[in-house]
């Protein structure tokens, strides 16, 4: 039973980070109907920027994180304003291809600048942990759960209680009507990209923590979080969180309990099996809205 | 709320033409809407009404000609600037946010009037709370005017079509426009809903200094509410005048009313 709870704790911590990544997808998809395949690149770039500032430049860790968020937001907003804005009215596929291109370019840039070797994150937690009831709670995982909960609450307040949160929900529902009602839709898109970049940075910080480290494969987490958004429903922030935590728990529990005949990487496949099973029953995800059709 | 009323037209079109390649949507359209007026544009299907509305609401840019709002070039404004310039619109097929509550739908129309980043007191700021009260009160006042205040908390997607139109009109009112553009407000409605919305538009206009430009297919509605009417036929203006003048106009009868004008005015 101890092993189960140990795995469950790790699963929830990983799932919390998946929730952030999934929310990054959801925020942009709701605002502009674009699935942002560069979300993983933001995670990667941010982890390396934090590492560079905190270990090479001697910047205090949390200041490094803050600066990295500023950098990621600048890149995300610039990407929206300089590139994606000009694709309005084209098929969503064009924008998706552009985000894939941006992802490849950003990953290559990280590889060229920082080299292929693993880095140190420079975080204050390292492998430190508290032990209770036979379970090891690493600080990086505890903090990931706490910080994600705080971020989710802040996003909730923004969504429900701010002028731009309302504008974002309106834009998600009908951007032409929002424009006619005086909502600066371009600014809403830019804010969405800034939020997604912030979420990506925080996710990158925790993903690169113990026992991991900043490495070139870090961005792949966005593909592992992908079943989470499909599971939850692309448009639903609630779905992103429920989907993220579920997928994290499924992945870790499978890695702990998967039988030998299933192969060593079965845990990477299990989330997709869960996703397919859910889609068979609910084709638009757990919290997705079924499109209304005129009959 | 008394505003000094400018003497010139609030909206003036001169030699307005819109072409899509070889296809002419409308040409040589000229009219002036005076402050406080309820001006209607009518015409048979395909006359260019919707294209004209889309030019006025900055969806399309005219091929040639001028269009001035308060004497300034309307085409220099971006679509989202229209709200700040005092122009609000409704959509032929409703432009509402289905999953949002009626109140939130109307509050979106206040976006361009909001100052603080925080609409509600999420962060406990007193000024934000005061501003929230102000905007909520304005939104509720607009909903009172269209008779939708008692369903403020209901999601719009759960309302009947006619009630949704009332919410959409309330949002336009909450924007505090000087010029309200209505795109076929009774299209697709039942006979009862048509009567109710017609009465609502008439009452809103009677209330005060709102200028309304209405594009409509339904002759009965237009004749009941409009002060002056522009008639388009195959993209060309064929008459401008009061409802009585339009009903007596030979060209209009030929083009639009056919052989049975009394049926169309019923």
PDB file of C-alpha atoms in Angstrom, chain B residues 18-138:
ATOM      1  CA  UNK B  18     -18.848  47.996 -53.296  1.00  0.00           C
ATOM      2  CA  UNK B  19     -17.620  45.483 -55.852  1.00  0.00           C
ATOM      3  CA  UNK B  20     -16.297  41.963 -55.464  1.00  0.00           C
ATOM      4  CA  UNK B  21     -14.289  41.523 -58.643  1.00  0.00           C
ATOM      5  CA  UNK B  22     -16.810  41.837 -61.467  1.00  0.00           C
ATOM      6  CA  UNK B  23     -19.800  41.551 -59.162  1.00  0.00           C
ATOM      7  CA  UNK B  24     -21.290  44.814 -57.940  1.00  0.00           C
ATOM      8  CA  UNK B  25     -22.940  44.499 -54.537  1.00  0.00           C
ATOM      9  CA  UNK B  26     -24.227  48.094 -54.667  1.00  0.00           C
ATOM     10  CA  UNK B  27     -23.254  51.323 -56.359  1.00  0.00           C
ATOM     11  CA  UNK B  28     -23.729  55.073 -56.061  1.00  0.00           C
ATOM     12  CA  UNK B  29     -25.483  54.814 -52.717  1.00  0.00           C
ATOM     13  CA  UNK B  30     -25.916  58.152 -50.965  1.00  0.00           C
ATOM     14  CA  UNK B  31     -27.840  58.977 -47.819  1.00  0.00           C
ATOM     15  CA  UNK B  32     -27.557  60.974 -44.616  1.00  0.00           C
ATOM     16  CA  UNK B  33     -28.812  59.882 -41.225  1.00  0.00           C
ATOM     17  CA  UNK B  34     -29.624  62.783 -38.910  1.00  0.00           C
ATOM     18  CA  UNK B  35     -29.027  62.595 -35.134  1.00  0.00           C
ATOM     19  CA  UNK B  36     -31.952  60.983 -33.345  1.00  0.00           C
ATOM     20  CA  UNK B  37     -33.401  59.601 -36.543  1.00  0.00           C
ATOM     21  CA  UNK B  38     -34.607  56.048 -37.153  1.00  0.00           C
ATOM     22  CA  UNK B  39     -33.444  55.375 -40.681  1.00  0.00           C
ATOM     23  CA  UNK B  40     -34.192  52.120 -42.497  1.00  0.00           C
ATOM     24  CA  UNK B  41     -32.665  50.488 -45.549  1.00  0.00           C
ATOM     25  CA  UNK B  42     -34.962  48.059 -47.320  1.00  0.00           C
ATOM     26  CA  UNK B  43     -34.956  46.168 -50.572  1.00  0.00           C
ATOM     27  CA  UNK B  44     -35.794  42.793 -52.094  1.00  0.00           C
ATOM     28  CA  UNK B  45     -33.441  39.850 -51.566  1.00  0.00           C
ATOM     29  CA  UNK B  46     -30.099  40.458 -53.232  1.00  0.00           C
ATOM     30  CA  UNK B  47     -30.602  44.227 -53.303  1.00  0.00           C
ATOM     31  CA  UNK B  48     -27.318  44.809 -51.443  1.00  0.00           C
ATOM     32  CA  UNK B  49     -28.728  45.500 -47.969  1.00  0.00           C
ATOM     33  CA  UNK B  50     -26.450  43.125 -46.114  1.00  0.00           C
ATOM     34  CA  UNK B  51     -23.400  44.281 -48.099  1.00  0.00           C
ATOM     35  CA  UNK B  52     -24.232  47.875 -47.209  1.00  0.00           C
ATOM     36  CA  UNK B  53     -24.622  46.923 -43.554  1.00  0.00           C
ATOM     37  CA  UNK B  54     -21.252  45.175 -43.649  1.00  0.00           C
ATOM     38  CA  UNK B  55     -19.633  48.313 -45.033  1.00  0.00           C
ATOM     39  CA  UNK B  56     -21.203  50.440 -42.289  1.00  0.00           C
ATOM     40  CA  UNK B  57     -20.033  47.983 -39.628  1.00  0.00           C
ATOM     41  CA  UNK B  58     -16.493  47.922 -41.104  1.00  0.00           C
ATOM     42  CA  UNK B  59     -16.586  44.279 -42.163  1.00  0.00           C
ATOM     43  CA  UNK B  60     -16.078  45.344 -45.791  1.00  0.00           C
ATOM     44  CA  UNK B  61     -14.228  48.374 -47.095  1.00  0.00           C
ATOM     45  CA  UNK B  62     -16.071  50.167 -49.914  1.00  0.00           C
ATOM     46  CA  UNK B  63     -14.536  50.071 -53.390  1.00  0.00           C
ATOM     47  CA  UNK B  64     -15.155  53.775 -53.823  1.00  0.00           C
ATOM     48  CA  UNK B  65     -17.071  56.662 -52.303  1.00  0.00           C
ATOM     49  CA  UNK B  66     -17.036  58.242 -48.865  1.00  0.00           C
ATOM     50  CA  UNK B  67     -18.683  57.361 -45.624  1.00  0.00           C
ATOM     51  CA  UNK B  68     -18.471  59.738 -42.713  1.00  0.00           C
ATOM     52  CA  UNK B  69     -19.331  59.288 -39.045  1.00  0.00           C
ATOM     53  CA  UNK B  70     -19.768  62.723 -37.432  1.00  0.00           C
ATOM     54  CA  UNK B  71     -17.941  64.166 -40.416  1.00  0.00           C
ATOM     55  CA  UNK B  72     -14.917  61.878 -39.999  1.00  0.00           C
ATOM     56  CA  UNK B  73     -13.904  59.082 -42.377  1.00  0.00           C
ATOM     57  CA  UNK B  74     -15.456  55.862 -41.074  1.00  0.00           C
ATOM     58  CA  UNK B  75     -13.159  53.643 -43.131  1.00  0.00           C
ATOM     59  CA  UNK B  76     -10.171  54.922 -41.133  1.00  0.00           C
ATOM     60  CA  UNK B  77     -11.526  53.094 -38.072  1.00  0.00           C
ATOM     61  CA  UNK B  78     -10.682  49.475 -37.323  1.00  0.00           C
ATOM     62  CA  UNK B  79     -13.675  47.232 -36.518  1.00  0.00           C
ATOM     63  CA  UNK B  80     -12.857  47.238 -32.824  1.00  0.00           C
ATOM     64  CA  UNK B  81     -12.629  51.044 -32.753  1.00  0.00           C
ATOM     65  CA  UNK B  82     -16.298  51.343 -33.696  1.00  0.00           C
ATOM     66  CA  UNK B  83     -17.400  50.743 -30.097  1.00  0.00           C
ATOM     67  CA  UNK B  84     -15.248  53.611 -28.876  1.00  0.00           C
ATOM     68  CA  UNK B  85     -16.533  55.816 -31.690  1.00  0.00           C
ATOM     69  CA  UNK B  86     -20.089  55.284 -30.436  1.00  0.00           C
ATOM     70  CA  UNK B  87     -21.298  52.677 -32.909  1.00  0.00           C
ATOM     71  CA  UNK B  88     -22.936  49.446 -31.743  1.00  0.00           C
ATOM     72  CA  UNK B  89     -24.411  46.708 -33.897  1.00  0.00           C
ATOM     73  CA  UNK B  90     -26.479  43.559 -33.735  1.00  0.00           C
ATOM     74  CA  UNK B  91     -26.174  40.571 -36.047  1.00  0.00           C
ATOM     75  CA  UNK B  92     -28.726  39.046 -38.368  1.00  0.00           C
ATOM     76  CA  UNK B  93     -28.065  35.599 -36.878  1.00  0.00           C
ATOM     77  CA  UNK B  94     -27.237  36.819 -33.358  1.00  0.00           C
ATOM     78  CA  UNK B  95     -23.710  37.550 -32.193  1.00  0.00           C
ATOM     79  CA  UNK B  96     -23.928  36.242 -28.654  1.00  0.00           C
ATOM     80  CA  UNK B  97     -21.722  34.166 -26.371  1.00  0.00           C
ATOM     81  CA  UNK B  98     -23.848  31.086 -25.731  1.00  0.00           C
ATOM     82  CA  UNK B  99     -22.158  29.578 -22.671  1.00  0.00           C
ATOM     83  CA  UNK B 100     -21.922  32.955 -20.884  1.00  0.00           C
ATOM     84  CA  UNK B 101     -24.659  34.341 -18.698  1.00  0.00           C
ATOM     85  CA  UNK B 102     -26.979  37.057 -19.965  1.00  0.00           C
ATOM     86  CA  UNK B 103     -25.274  39.564 -17.651  1.00  0.00           C
ATOM     87  CA  UNK B 104     -21.774  38.589 -18.823  1.00  0.00           C
ATOM     88  CA  UNK B 105     -22.880  38.892 -22.449  1.00  0.00           C
ATOM     89  CA  UNK B 106     -23.957  42.460 -21.780  1.00  0.00           C
ATOM     90  CA  UNK B 107     -20.856  43.241 -19.687  1.00  0.00           C
ATOM     91  CA  UNK B 108     -18.656  42.371 -22.674  1.00  0.00           C
ATOM     92  CA  UNK B 109     -20.181  45.405 -24.350  1.00  0.00           C
ATOM     93  CA  UNK B 110     -18.735  47.528 -21.521  1.00  0.00           C
ATOM     94  CA  UNK B 111     -15.173  46.359 -22.192  1.00  0.00           C
ATOM     95  CA  UNK B 112     -14.141  49.506 -24.024  1.00  0.00           C
ATOM     96  CA  UNK B 113     -15.501  51.637 -21.163  1.00  0.00           C
ATOM     97  CA  UNK B 114     -13.634  49.788 -18.414  1.00  0.00           C
ATOM     98  CA  UNK B 115     -10.495  51.294 -16.951  1.00  0.00           C
ATOM     99  CA  UNK B 116      -9.130  48.952 -14.318  1.00  0.00           C
ATOM    100  CA  UNK B 117      -7.656  45.615 -15.264  1.00  0.00           C
ATOM    101  CA  UNK B 118      -9.895  43.973 -12.731  1.00  0.00           C
ATOM    102  CA  UNK B 119     -13.571  43.947 -13.476  1.00  0.00           C
ATOM    103  CA  UNK B 120     -14.626  42.406 -10.224  1.00  0.00           C
ATOM    104  CA  UNK B 121     -13.033  42.718  -6.856  1.00  0.00           C
ATOM    105  CA  UNK B 122     -10.945  39.575  -7.233  1.00  0.00           C
ATOM    106  CA  UNK B 123      -7.974  41.310  -5.681  1.00  0.00           C
ATOM    107  CA  UNK B 124      -9.935  43.334  -3.176  1.00  0.00           C
ATOM    108  CA  UNK B 125      -9.284  46.729  -4.687  1.00  0.00           C
ATOM    109  CA  UNK B 126     -11.838  49.283  -3.664  1.00  0.00           C
ATOM    110  CA  UNK B 127     -11.673  51.182  -6.949  1.00  0.00           C
ATOM    111  CA  UNK B 128     -12.094  47.944  -8.902  1.00  0.00           C
ATOM    112  CA  UNK B 129     -15.116  47.078  -6.775  1.00  0.00           C
ATOM    113  CA  UNK B 130     -16.657  50.488  -7.408  1.00  0.00           C
ATOM    114  CA  UNK B 131     -16.042  50.125 -11.116  1.00  0.00           C
ATOM    115  CA  UNK B 132     -17.560  46.671 -11.111  1.00  0.00           C
ATOM    116  CA  UNK B 133     -20.706  48.031  -9.471  1.00  0.00           C
ATOM    117  CA  UNK B 134     -20.895  50.824 -12.017  1.00  0.00           C
ATOM    118  CA  UNK B 135     -20.616  48.488 -15.018  1.00  0.00           C
ATOM    119  CA  UNK B 136     -22.929  45.868 -13.574  1.00  0.00           C
ATOM    120  CA  UNK B 137     -25.490  48.590 -12.893  1.00  0.00           C
ATOM    121  CA  UNK B 138     -25.200  49.866 -16.463  1.00  0.00           C
TER     122      UNK B 138
END
